[in-house]
Amino acid sequence: MTDSITYPLLIDKHVLASDRGAPKLDTTLKNTLMRRTPVRTSLIYINAALIIALAMTALLLEENGAVDLPWYAKALSMIILGLVYAHFTELQHELLHGHAFKSQQLNRGLGFICGLFMLNSFSHYKYHHLRHHRHLGHSTKQ
C-alpha cells in the first residue's frame, strides 16, 4: 500500500488491522457494522415468503386453468420471483457472516433455504467467500 491511498474510516492510516492490508476501523463504526439484525432479517424472510407464495399461486392457478392471466401479469410475476430469488444471495451473505442471528444453526438453515432458490450451495459459498476475505488485500491470492 502506498501513502497516496486514503482511508476515511481509519484511526491512523499507517496502522493496519491485520496482515490482509485492511484498514483499522473505529471501534464504534465496527460495532455498528457487525451488529446482528434478527428483526430485519426475519421481516425480509417473511416478506419474501409472502411474495413467493402470491406469485407462485398466481402462476399455478393460471397453469391449471383456474384463472386466465394476461401475458404481462405472468411476465411480471416471473420478474418479481427472479428479483426475490436474486435477493437471496444478499441474504446468504448476511447469514454466512453471522450478522442475522446469534444461532449459527439458524443462520446455516436459512442460508441453505436461500441457496435452494438459486441452486447455490450455502457451504460452498461460505467456504469460498470467507477464503476471499482471508486474502483480501493480496492481489495474487484473490
mmCIF file with all atom_site columns, C-alpha atoms in Angstrom:
data_model
loop_
_atom_site.group_PDB
_atom_site.id
_atom_site.type_symbol
_atom_site.label_atom_id
_atom_site.label_alt_id
_atom_site.label_comp_id
_atom_site.label_asym_id
_atom_site.label_entity_id
_atom_site.label_seq_id
_atom_site.pdbx_PDB_ins_code
_atom_site.Cartn_x
_atom_site.Cartn_y
_atom_site.Cartn_z
_atom_site.occupancy
_atom_site.B_iso_or_equiv
_atom_site.pdbx_formal_charge
_atom_site.auth_seq_id
_atom_site.auth_comp_id
_atom_site.auth_asym_id
_atom_site.auth_atom_id
_atom_site.pdbx_PDB_model_num
ATOM 1   C CA . MET A 1 1   ? 0.000   0.000   0.000   1.00 0.00 ? 1   MET A CA 1
ATOM 2   C CA . THR A 1 2   ? 1.146   3.489   -0.696  1.00 0.00 ? 2   THR A CA 1
ATOM 3   C CA . ASP A 1 3   ? 0.646   6.675   1.260   1.00 0.00 ? 3   ASP A CA 1
ATOM 4   C CA . SER A 1 4   ? -1.408  8.080   -1.625  1.00 0.00 ? 4   SER A CA 1
ATOM 5   C CA . ILE A 1 5   ? -4.323  5.769   -0.757  1.00 0.00 ? 5   ILE A CA 1
ATOM 6   C CA . THR A 1 6   ? -6.704  7.377   1.718   1.00 0.00 ? 6   THR A CA 1
ATOM 7   C CA . TYR A 1 7   ? -8.966  5.558   4.146   1.00 0.00 ? 7   TYR A CA 1
ATOM 8   C CA . PRO A 1 8   ? -11.585 7.915   5.588   1.00 0.00 ? 8   PRO A CA 1
ATOM 9   C CA . LEU A 1 9   ? -12.607 5.408   8.271   1.00 0.00 ? 9   LEU A CA 1
ATOM 10  C CA . LEU A 1 10  ? -9.121  4.844   9.653   1.00 0.00 ? 10  LEU A CA 1
ATOM 11  C CA . ILE A 1 11  ? -7.983  5.799   13.097  1.00 0.00 ? 11  ILE A CA 1
ATOM 12  C CA . ASP A 1 12  ? -4.448  6.093   11.699  1.00 0.00 ? 12  ASP A CA 1
ATOM 13  C CA . LYS A 1 13  ? -3.807  5.454   8.006   1.00 0.00 ? 13  LYS A CA 1
ATOM 14  C CA . HIS A 1 14  ? -0.479  3.788   8.780   1.00 0.00 ? 14  HIS A CA 1
ATOM 15  C CA . VAL A 1 15  ? -1.996  1.239   11.173  1.00 0.00 ? 15  VAL A CA 1
ATOM 16  C CA . LEU A 1 16  ? -3.381  -1.873  9.538   1.00 0.00 ? 16  LEU A CA 1
ATOM 17  C CA . ALA A 1 17  ? -5.937  -4.178  11.129  1.00 0.00 ? 17  ALA A CA 1
ATOM 18  C CA . SER A 1 18  ? -4.067  -7.311  10.089  1.00 0.00 ? 18  SER A CA 1
ATOM 19  C CA . ASP A 1 19  ? -1.713  -8.760  7.556   1.00 0.00 ? 19  ASP A CA 1
ATOM 20  C CA . ARG A 1 20  ? -4.534  -8.613  4.996   1.00 0.00 ? 20  ARG A CA 1
ATOM 21  C CA . GLY A 1 21  ? -3.982  -4.921  4.471   1.00 0.00 ? 21  GLY A CA 1
ATOM 22  C CA . ALA A 1 22  ? -7.445  -3.949  5.675   1.00 0.00 ? 22  ALA A CA 1
ATOM 23  C CA . PRO A 1 23  ? -7.711  -0.562  7.367   1.00 0.00 ? 23  PRO A CA 1
ATOM 24  C CA . LYS A 1 24  ? -8.377  -0.474  11.102  1.00 0.00 ? 24  LYS A CA 1
ATOM 25  C CA . LEU A 1 25  ? -11.874 0.847   11.724  1.00 0.00 ? 25  LEU A CA 1
ATOM 26  C CA . ASP A 1 26  ? -13.075 2.989   14.575  1.00 0.00 ? 26  ASP A CA 1
ATOM 27  C CA . THR A 1 27  ? -14.500 0.697   17.301  1.00 0.00 ? 27  THR A CA 1
ATOM 28  C CA . THR A 1 28  ? -17.933 2.357   17.264  1.00 0.00 ? 28  THR A CA 1
ATOM 29  C CA . LEU A 1 29  ? -18.212 2.001   13.494  1.00 0.00 ? 29  LEU A CA 1
ATOM 30  C CA . LYS A 1 30  ? -17.050 -1.608  13.621  1.00 0.00 ? 30  LYS A CA 1
ATOM 31  C CA . ASN A 1 31  ? -19.636 -2.446  16.300  1.00 0.00 ? 31  ASN A CA 1
ATOM 32  C CA . THR A 1 32  ? -22.360 -0.783  14.225  1.00 0.00 ? 32  THR A CA 1
ATOM 33  C CA . LEU A 1 33  ? -21.389 -2.683  11.081  1.00 0.00 ? 33  LEU A CA 1
ATOM 34  C CA . MET A 1 34  ? -21.162 -6.010  12.915  1.00 0.00 ? 34  MET A CA 1
ATOM 35  C CA . ARG A 1 35  ? -24.452 -5.666  14.832  1.00 0.00 ? 35  ARG A CA 1
ATOM 36  C CA . ARG A 1 36  ? -26.841 -8.580  14.376  1.00 0.00 ? 36  ARG A CA 1
ATOM 37  C CA . THR A 1 37  ? -30.129 -7.791  12.669  1.00 0.00 ? 37  THR A CA 1
ATOM 38  C CA . PRO A 1 38  ? -32.576 -10.598 13.575  1.00 0.00 ? 38  PRO A CA 1
ATOM 39  C CA . VAL A 1 39  ? -35.742 -8.493  13.310  1.00 0.00 ? 39  VAL A CA 1
ATOM 40  C CA . ARG A 1 40  ? -34.740 -7.036  9.931   1.00 0.00 ? 40  ARG A CA 1
ATOM 41  C CA . THR A 1 41  ? -33.736 -10.446 8.578   1.00 0.00 ? 41  THR A CA 1
ATOM 42  C CA . SER A 1 42  ? -36.949 -12.062 9.853   1.00 0.00 ? 42  SER A CA 1
ATOM 43  C CA . LEU A 1 43  ? -39.078 -9.373  8.203   1.00 0.00 ? 43  LEU A CA 1
ATOM 44  C CA . ILE A 1 44  ? -37.195 -9.801  4.928   1.00 0.00 ? 44  ILE A CA 1
ATOM 45  C CA . TYR A 1 45  ? -37.791 -13.572 5.035   1.00 0.00 ? 45  TYR A CA 1
ATOM 46  C CA . ILE A 1 46  ? -41.484 -13.182 5.845   1.00 0.00 ? 46  ILE A CA 1
ATOM 47  C CA . ASN A 1 47  ? -41.887 -10.610 3.078   1.00 0.00 ? 47  ASN A CA 1
ATOM 48  C CA . ALA A 1 48  ? -40.038 -12.828 0.592   1.00 0.00 ? 48  ALA A CA 1
ATOM 49  C CA . ALA A 1 49  ? -42.145 -15.860 1.548   1.00 0.00 ? 49  ALA A CA 1
ATOM 50  C CA . LEU A 1 50  ? -45.372 -13.899 1.007   1.00 0.00 ? 50  LEU A CA 1
ATOM 51  C CA . ILE A 1 51  ? -44.216 -12.569 -2.362  1.00 0.00 ? 51  ILE A CA 1
ATOM 52  C CA . ILE A 1 52  ? -43.150 -16.045 -3.498  1.00 0.00 ? 52  ILE A CA 1
ATOM 53  C CA . ALA A 1 53  ? -46.442 -17.555 -2.309  1.00 0.00 ? 53  ALA A CA 1
ATOM 54  C CA . LEU A 1 54  ? -48.532 -14.938 -4.114  1.00 0.00 ? 54  LEU A CA 1
ATOM 55  C CA . ALA A 1 55  ? -46.579 -15.053 -7.368  1.00 0.00 ? 55  ALA A CA 1
ATOM 56  C CA . MET A 1 56  ? -46.392 -18.860 -7.442  1.00 0.00 ? 56  MET A CA 1
ATOM 57  C CA . THR A 1 57  ? -50.098 -19.171 -6.605  1.00 0.00 ? 57  THR A CA 1
ATOM 58  C CA . ALA A 1 58  ? -50.997 -16.845 -9.470  1.00 0.00 ? 58  ALA A CA 1
ATOM 59  C CA . LEU A 1 59  ? -48.781 -18.748 -11.915 1.00 0.00 ? 59  LEU A CA 1
ATOM 60  C CA . LEU A 1 60  ? -50.037 -22.170 -10.773 1.00 0.00 ? 60  LEU A CA 1
ATOM 61  C CA . LEU A 1 61  ? -53.691 -21.109 -10.936 1.00 0.00 ? 61  LEU A CA 1
ATOM 62  C CA . GLU A 1 62  ? -53.106 -19.824 -14.451 1.00 0.00 ? 62  GLU A CA 1
ATOM 63  C CA . GLU A 1 63  ? -51.262 -23.005 -15.448 1.00 0.00 ? 63  GLU A CA 1
ATOM 64  C CA . ASN A 1 64  ? -54.153 -25.177 -14.197 1.00 0.00 ? 64  ASN A CA 1
ATOM 65  C CA . GLY A 1 65  ? -56.744 -23.066 -15.998 1.00 0.00 ? 65  GLY A CA 1
ATOM 66  C CA . ALA A 1 66  ? -58.415 -21.711 -12.839 1.00 0.00 ? 66  ALA A CA 1
ATOM 67  C CA . VAL A 1 67  ? -57.683 -18.116 -13.890 1.00 0.00 ? 67  VAL A CA 1
ATOM 68  C CA . ASP A 1 68  ? -56.696 -16.505 -17.158 1.00 0.00 ? 68  ASP A CA 1
ATOM 69  C CA . LEU A 1 69  ? -53.825 -14.107 -16.508 1.00 0.00 ? 69  LEU A CA 1
ATOM 70  C CA . PRO A 1 70  ? -52.802 -11.699 -19.243 1.00 0.00 ? 70  PRO A CA 1
ATOM 71  C CA . TRP A 1 71  ? -49.265 -12.182 -20.590 1.00 0.00 ? 71  TRP A CA 1
ATOM 72  C CA . TYR A 1 72  ? -47.962 -9.095  -18.781 1.00 0.00 ? 72  TYR A CA 1
ATOM 73  C CA . ALA A 1 73  ? -49.214 -10.385 -15.390 1.00 0.00 ? 73  ALA A CA 1
ATOM 74  C CA . LYS A 1 74  ? -47.377 -13.682 -15.952 1.00 0.00 ? 74  LYS A CA 1
ATOM 75  C CA . ALA A 1 75  ? -44.248 -11.817 -17.036 1.00 0.00 ? 75  ALA A CA 1
ATOM 76  C CA . LEU A 1 76  ? -44.442 -9.507  -14.015 1.00 0.00 ? 76  LEU A CA 1
ATOM 77  C CA . SER A 1 77  ? -44.869 -12.494 -11.671 1.00 0.00 ? 77  SER A CA 1
ATOM 78  C CA . MET A 1 78  ? -41.785 -14.166 -13.140 1.00 0.00 ? 78  MET A CA 1
ATOM 79  C CA . ILE A 1 79  ? -39.718 -10.979 -12.928 1.00 0.00 ? 79  ILE A CA 1
ATOM 80  C CA . ILE A 1 80  ? -40.739 -10.466 -9.295  1.00 0.00 ? 80  ILE A CA 1
ATOM 81  C CA . LEU A 1 81  ? -39.827 -14.075 -8.468  1.00 0.00 ? 81  LEU A CA 1
ATOM 82  C CA . GLY A 1 82  ? -36.447 -13.619 -10.155 1.00 0.00 ? 82  GLY A CA 1
ATOM 83  C CA . LEU A 1 83  ? -35.748 -10.465 -8.160  1.00 0.00 ? 83  LEU A CA 1
ATOM 84  C CA . VAL A 1 84  ? -36.682 -12.114 -4.864  1.00 0.00 ? 84  VAL A CA 1
ATOM 85  C CA . TYR A 1 85  ? -34.552 -15.164 -5.665  1.00 0.00 ? 85  TYR A CA 1
ATOM 86  C CA . ALA A 1 86  ? -31.599 -12.957 -6.612  1.00 0.00 ? 86  ALA A CA 1
ATOM 87  C CA . HIS A 1 87  ? -32.013 -11.062 -3.329  1.00 0.00 ? 87  HIS A CA 1
ATOM 88  C CA . PHE A 1 88  ? -31.481 -14.364 -1.518  1.00 0.00 ? 88  PHE A CA 1
ATOM 89  C CA . THR A 1 89  ? -27.798 -14.116 -2.471  1.00 0.00 ? 89  THR A CA 1
ATOM 90  C CA . GLU A 1 90  ? -27.517 -10.949 -0.365  1.00 0.00 ? 90  GLU A CA 1
ATOM 91  C CA . LEU A 1 91  ? -29.361 -12.680 2.464   1.00 0.00 ? 91  LEU A CA 1
ATOM 92  C CA . GLN A 1 92  ? -26.992 -15.648 2.208   1.00 0.00 ? 92  GLN A CA 1
ATOM 93  C CA . HIS A 1 93  ? -24.101 -13.215 2.570   1.00 0.00 ? 93  HIS A CA 1
ATOM 94  C CA . GLU A 1 94  ? -25.534 -11.795 5.808   1.00 0.00 ? 94  GLU A CA 1
ATOM 95  C CA . LEU A 1 95  ? -26.195 -15.301 7.112   1.00 0.00 ? 95  LEU A CA 1
ATOM 96  C CA . LEU A 1 96  ? -22.743 -16.693 6.313   1.00 0.00 ? 96  LEU A CA 1
ATOM 97  C CA . HIS A 1 97  ? -21.117 -13.838 8.226   1.00 0.00 ? 97  HIS A CA 1
ATOM 98  C CA . GLY A 1 98  ? -23.454 -14.470 11.177  1.00 0.00 ? 98  GLY A CA 1
ATOM 99  C CA . HIS A 1 99  ? -24.932 -10.953 11.034  1.00 0.00 ? 99  HIS A CA 1
ATOM 100 C CA . ALA A 1 100 ? -28.521 -12.131 11.026  1.00 0.00 ? 100 ALA A CA 1
ATOM 101 C CA . PHE A 1 101 ? -28.961 -14.343 14.083  1.00 0.00 ? 101 PHE A CA 1
ATOM 102 C CA . LYS A 1 102 ? -26.936 -15.390 17.122  1.00 0.00 ? 102 LYS A CA 1
ATOM 103 C CA . SER A 1 103 ? -27.661 -19.061 16.398  1.00 0.00 ? 103 SER A CA 1
ATOM 104 C CA . GLN A 1 104 ? -25.267 -20.461 13.806  1.00 0.00 ? 104 GLN A CA 1
ATOM 105 C CA . GLN A 1 105 ? -27.700 -23.340 13.176  1.00 0.00 ? 105 GLN A CA 1
ATOM 106 C CA . LEU A 1 106 ? -30.434 -20.847 12.276  1.00 0.00 ? 106 LEU A CA 1
ATOM 107 C CA . ASN A 1 107 ? -28.045 -18.867 10.054  1.00 0.00 ? 107 ASN A CA 1
ATOM 108 C CA . ARG A 1 108 ? -26.962 -22.079 8.327   1.00 0.00 ? 108 ARG A CA 1
ATOM 109 C CA . GLY A 1 109 ? -30.519 -23.411 7.919   1.00 0.00 ? 109 GLY A CA 1
ATOM 110 C CA . LEU A 1 110 ? -31.864 -20.200 6.434   1.00 0.00 ? 110 LEU A CA 1
ATOM 111 C CA . GLY A 1 111 ? -28.738 -19.868 4.284   1.00 0.00 ? 111 GLY A CA 1
ATOM 112 C CA . PHE A 1 112 ? -29.413 -23.360 2.939   1.00 0.00 ? 112 PHE A CA 1
ATOM 113 C CA . ILE A 1 113 ? -33.006 -22.379 2.092   1.00 0.00 ? 113 ILE A CA 1
ATOM 114 C CA . CYS A 1 114 ? -31.787 -19.233 0.306   1.00 0.00 ? 114 CYS A CA 1
ATOM 115 C CA . GLY A 1 115 ? -29.414 -21.344 -1.737  1.00 0.00 ? 115 GLY A CA 1
ATOM 116 C CA . LEU A 1 116 ? -32.183 -23.694 -2.885  1.00 0.00 ? 116 LEU A CA 1
ATOM 117 C CA . PHE A 1 117 ? -33.886 -20.977 -4.900  1.00 0.00 ? 117 PHE A CA 1
ATOM 118 C CA . MET A 1 118 ? -30.674 -20.009 -6.709  1.00 0.00 ? 118 MET A CA 1
ATOM 119 C CA . LEU A 1 119 ? -29.257 -23.571 -6.874  1.00 0.00 ? 119 LEU A CA 1
ATOM 120 C CA . ASN A 1 120 ? -26.338 -22.312 -4.791  1.00 0.00 ? 120 ASN A CA 1
ATOM 121 C CA . SER A 1 121 ? -24.734 -24.361 -2.017  1.00 0.00 ? 121 SER A CA 1
ATOM 122 C CA . PHE A 1 122 ? -24.538 -22.360 1.212   1.00 0.00 ? 122 PHE A CA 1
ATOM 123 C CA . SER A 1 123 ? -21.485 -24.326 2.396   1.00 0.00 ? 123 SER A CA 1
ATOM 124 C CA . HIS A 1 124 ? -19.658 -23.839 -0.901  1.00 0.00 ? 124 HIS A CA 1
ATOM 125 C CA . TYR A 1 125 ? -20.473 -20.123 -0.995  1.00 0.00 ? 125 TYR A CA 1
ATOM 126 C CA . LYS A 1 126 ? -19.409 -19.691 2.640   1.00 0.00 ? 126 LYS A CA 1
ATOM 127 C CA . TYR A 1 127 ? -16.108 -21.516 2.123   1.00 0.00 ? 127 TYR A CA 1
ATOM 128 C CA . HIS A 1 128 ? -15.129 -19.504 -0.947  1.00 0.00 ? 128 HIS A CA 1
ATOM 129 C CA . HIS A 1 129 ? -16.409 -16.184 0.362   1.00 0.00 ? 129 HIS A CA 1
ATOM 130 C CA . LEU A 1 130 ? -14.556 -16.455 3.676   1.00 0.00 ? 130 LEU A CA 1
ATOM 131 C CA . ARG A 1 131 ? -11.463 -17.557 1.736   1.00 0.00 ? 131 ARG A CA 1
ATOM 132 C CA . HIS A 1 132 ? -11.842 -14.349 -0.279  1.00 0.00 ? 132 HIS A CA 1
ATOM 133 C CA . HIS A 1 133 ? -11.860 -12.361 2.976   1.00 0.00 ? 133 HIS A CA 1
ATOM 134 C CA . ARG A 1 134 ? -8.721  -14.103 4.231   1.00 0.00 ? 134 ARG A CA 1
ATOM 135 C CA . HIS A 1 135 ? -6.859  -12.998 1.112   1.00 0.00 ? 135 HIS A CA 1
ATOM 136 C CA . LEU A 1 136 ? -8.371  -9.530  0.831   1.00 0.00 ? 136 LEU A CA 1
ATOM 137 C CA . GLY A 1 137 ? -5.634  -7.044  0.031   1.00 0.00 ? 137 GLY A CA 1
ATOM 138 C CA . HIS A 1 138 ? -3.360  -9.637  -1.585  1.00 0.00 ? 138 HIS A CA 1
ATOM 139 C CA . SER A 1 139 ? -3.907  -9.269  -5.336  1.00 0.00 ? 139 SER A CA 1
ATOM 140 C CA . THR A 1 140 ? -2.076  -12.515 -6.119  1.00 0.00 ? 140 THR A CA 1
ATOM 141 C CA . LYS A 1 141 ? -4.284  -14.673 -3.859  1.00 0.00 ? 141 LYS A CA 1
ATOM 142 C CA . GLN A 1 142 ? -7.758  -13.319 -4.570  1.00 0.00 ? 142 GLN A CA 1
#
